[in-house]
């Protein structure tokens, strides 16, 4: 057997083991701490926005509020390699319709002087934390929380109703996906 054949077989075995070994996801459990009211949500929103000091001006998290709790609060999660700017027009339209809106910047996205290689630093725990922070804030901004995500974040958005009292989650996969319907979960 040649050295190439030995390396090839070893690579196949390593790949097979990696594919079939279960991945531990226990650390990715929910960190739901919903804001108890509008004022608490605004304190959390300020913390979120202060964390954007390394972001480009167009890439910072967006919080558009009417100064009080509204019947609905929307959370928009931008796609991989994108930023909150992706939802500029949608955010304006939803806000103009009377709803509060939050669009968090995902970790390692829209950094000043950043490159695509920065996105390789994104970890599942960081995405979970960003999603939890945004949904926790939205819980204090509206009676109904509607979470919307595209690309990578459609999966993040789909977790919101399972881990907190979100009444509706709209998903936007890159292509129509009937296996991800609108989920509805009433407040307790």
C-alpha positions as MATLAB code, in Angstrom:
seq = 'XXXXXXXXXXXXXXXXXXXXXXXXXXXXXXXXXXXXXXXXXXXXXXXXXXXXXXXXXXXXXXXXXXXXXXXXXXXXXXXXXXXXXXXXXXXXXXXXXXXXXXXXXXXXXXXXXXXXXXXXXXXXXXXXXXXXXXXXXXXXXXXXXXXXXXXXXXXXXXXXXXXXXXXXXXXXXXXXXXXXXXXXXXXX';
ca = [
       0.000    0.000    0.000;
       1.397    3.415   -0.975;
       1.763    6.366    1.391;
      -1.026    8.142   -0.503;
      -3.422    5.230    0.044;
      -2.597    5.156    3.750;
      -3.167    8.913    4.097;
      -6.358    8.713    2.049;
      -7.788    5.909    4.194;
      -6.794    7.705    7.392;
      -8.505   10.869    6.176;
     -11.682    8.947    5.354;
     -11.703    7.326    8.804;
     -11.174   10.672   10.566;
     -13.936   12.285    8.506;
     -16.323    9.384    9.206;
     -15.660    9.615   12.932;
     -16.181   13.396   12.857;
     -19.468   13.039   10.980;
     -20.948   10.411   13.260;
     -19.688   11.579   16.636;
     -22.369   13.533   18.460;
     -21.627   17.196   19.005;
     -22.197   18.489   22.500;
     -24.740   21.298   22.441;
     -25.569   21.466   26.146;
     -23.769   24.789   26.458;
     -26.092   26.254   23.820;
     -29.149   26.117   26.036;
     -31.315   29.195   26.393;
     -30.281   32.244   28.359;
     -33.730   33.797   28.353;
     -34.060   36.743   30.733;
     -36.857   38.777   29.162;
     -37.001   42.460   30.039;
     -39.831   43.030   32.503;
     -40.924   46.312   30.966;
     -40.086   49.116   28.590;
     -37.575   50.843   30.892;
     -35.685   47.593   31.553;
     -35.631   46.886   27.814;
     -34.127   50.306   27.110;
     -31.359   49.706   29.661;
     -30.535   46.415   27.904;
     -30.698   48.152   24.514;
     -28.147   50.725   25.659;
     -25.805   47.909   26.721;
     -26.260   46.303   23.291;
     -25.490   49.553   21.499;
     -22.414   50.308   23.650;
     -20.985   46.952   22.538;
     -20.910   48.287   18.959;
     -17.911   50.588   19.474;
     -15.839   48.542   16.987;
     -18.581   48.548   14.328;
     -18.779   50.731   11.247;
     -21.336   53.564   11.467;
     -23.662   51.699    9.064;
     -23.127   48.378   10.841;
     -24.224   49.214   14.369;
     -27.229   47.629   16.046;
     -30.490   49.460   15.422;
     -33.096   50.168   18.096;
     -36.083   52.192   16.876;
     -38.678   52.815   19.552;
     -41.680   55.046   20.081;
     -40.890   55.850   23.704;
     -43.325   53.269   25.082;
     -44.284   49.621   24.794;
     -46.165   48.892   21.568;
     -48.535   46.054   20.669;
     -45.733   44.448   18.615;
     -41.960   44.466   18.771;
     -39.922   43.133   15.871;
     -36.452   41.605   15.924;
     -34.683   41.307   12.577;
     -31.560   39.149   12.352;
     -29.348   39.974    9.372;
     -27.609   37.329    7.292;
     -24.073   36.029    7.436;
     -21.583   38.608    6.063;
     -24.213   41.327    6.329;
     -25.143   43.917    8.960;
     -28.226   45.629   10.403;
     -28.095   47.895    7.346;
     -29.616   44.968    5.427;
     -32.969   45.831    7.029;
     -32.809   49.630    6.782;
     -35.952   49.994    4.649;
     -37.903   47.232    6.376;
     -37.038   48.666    9.794;
     -38.273   52.102    8.715;
     -41.521   50.681    7.336;
     -42.256   48.635   10.458;
     -41.380   51.546   12.743;
     -43.529   53.931   10.681;
     -46.374   51.421   11.104;
     -46.249   51.961   14.875;
     -44.097   49.076   16.068;
     -40.825   49.014   17.993;
     -37.896   47.394   16.169;
     -34.506   46.003   17.117;
     -31.851   44.819   14.648;
     -28.795   43.514   16.505;
     -25.368   43.380   14.908;
     -24.098   39.832   15.011;
     -20.659   39.149   16.512;
     -17.675   39.827   14.225;
     -19.873   41.501   11.595;
     -19.517   45.055   10.235;
     -16.264   45.782   12.039;
     -14.221   48.892   11.223;
     -11.415   47.601    9.031;
     -12.877   44.105    9.266;
     -12.473   41.392    6.665;
     -14.374   38.255    5.753;
     -11.852   36.230    7.725;
     -13.165   37.894   10.922;
     -16.366   35.917   10.428;
     -14.389   32.741   11.056;
     -14.225   33.804   14.701;
     -18.004   33.569   15.158;
     -18.938   30.869   17.649;
     -22.326   29.280   18.262;
     -22.369   30.607   21.836;
     -21.869   34.156   20.546;
     -24.793   33.808   18.142;
     -26.952   32.398   20.934;
     -25.986   35.307   23.197;
     -26.771   37.881   20.488;
     -30.138   36.268   19.790;
     -30.991   36.028   23.475;
     -30.024   39.655   24.096;
     -32.194   40.908   21.228;
     -35.200   38.774   22.142;
     -34.855   39.728   25.815;
     -34.934   43.405   24.840;
     -37.891   42.925   22.502;
     -39.857   41.240   25.299;
     -39.994   44.604   27.056;
     -40.670   46.624   23.903;
     -43.865   44.938   22.770;
     -46.772   42.775   23.837;
     -46.057   40.411   20.950;
     -42.502   39.648   19.861;
     -41.998   38.817   16.194;
     -38.578   37.490   15.241;
     -37.408   37.365   11.633;
     -34.138   36.015   10.308;
     -32.560   35.429    6.931;
     -29.726   33.177    5.871;
     -27.863   31.851    8.915;
     -30.210   33.712   11.233;
     -33.373   31.964   10.131;
     -32.153   29.159   12.395;
     -31.453   31.585   15.230;
     -34.906   33.122   14.784;
     -36.562   29.708   14.834;
     -35.326   29.120   18.404;
     -36.975   32.200   19.909;
     -40.449   30.745   20.462;
     -39.004   27.640   22.070;
     -36.970   29.507   24.673;
     -39.116   32.487   25.602;
     -42.605   33.883   25.355;
     -42.542   34.933   21.723;
     -45.968   34.813   20.145;
     -44.833   34.627   16.541;
     -41.704   33.954   14.566;
     -41.496   34.574   10.852;
     -38.750   32.744    9.010;
     -37.218   33.715    5.714;
     -35.091   30.925    4.295;
     -33.201   31.654    1.083;
     -35.773   29.541   -0.762;
     -39.335   28.568    0.213;
     -39.165   26.055    3.032;
     -42.497   24.515    4.062;
     -40.868   22.741    6.999;
     -40.470   26.091    8.819;
     -44.004   27.383    9.358;
     -44.963   30.406   11.392;
     -44.811   29.328   15.038;
     -47.250   30.742   17.542;
     -46.743   30.533   21.285;
     -49.047   32.524   23.607;
     -47.799   34.378   26.647;
     -48.444   32.522   29.914;
];
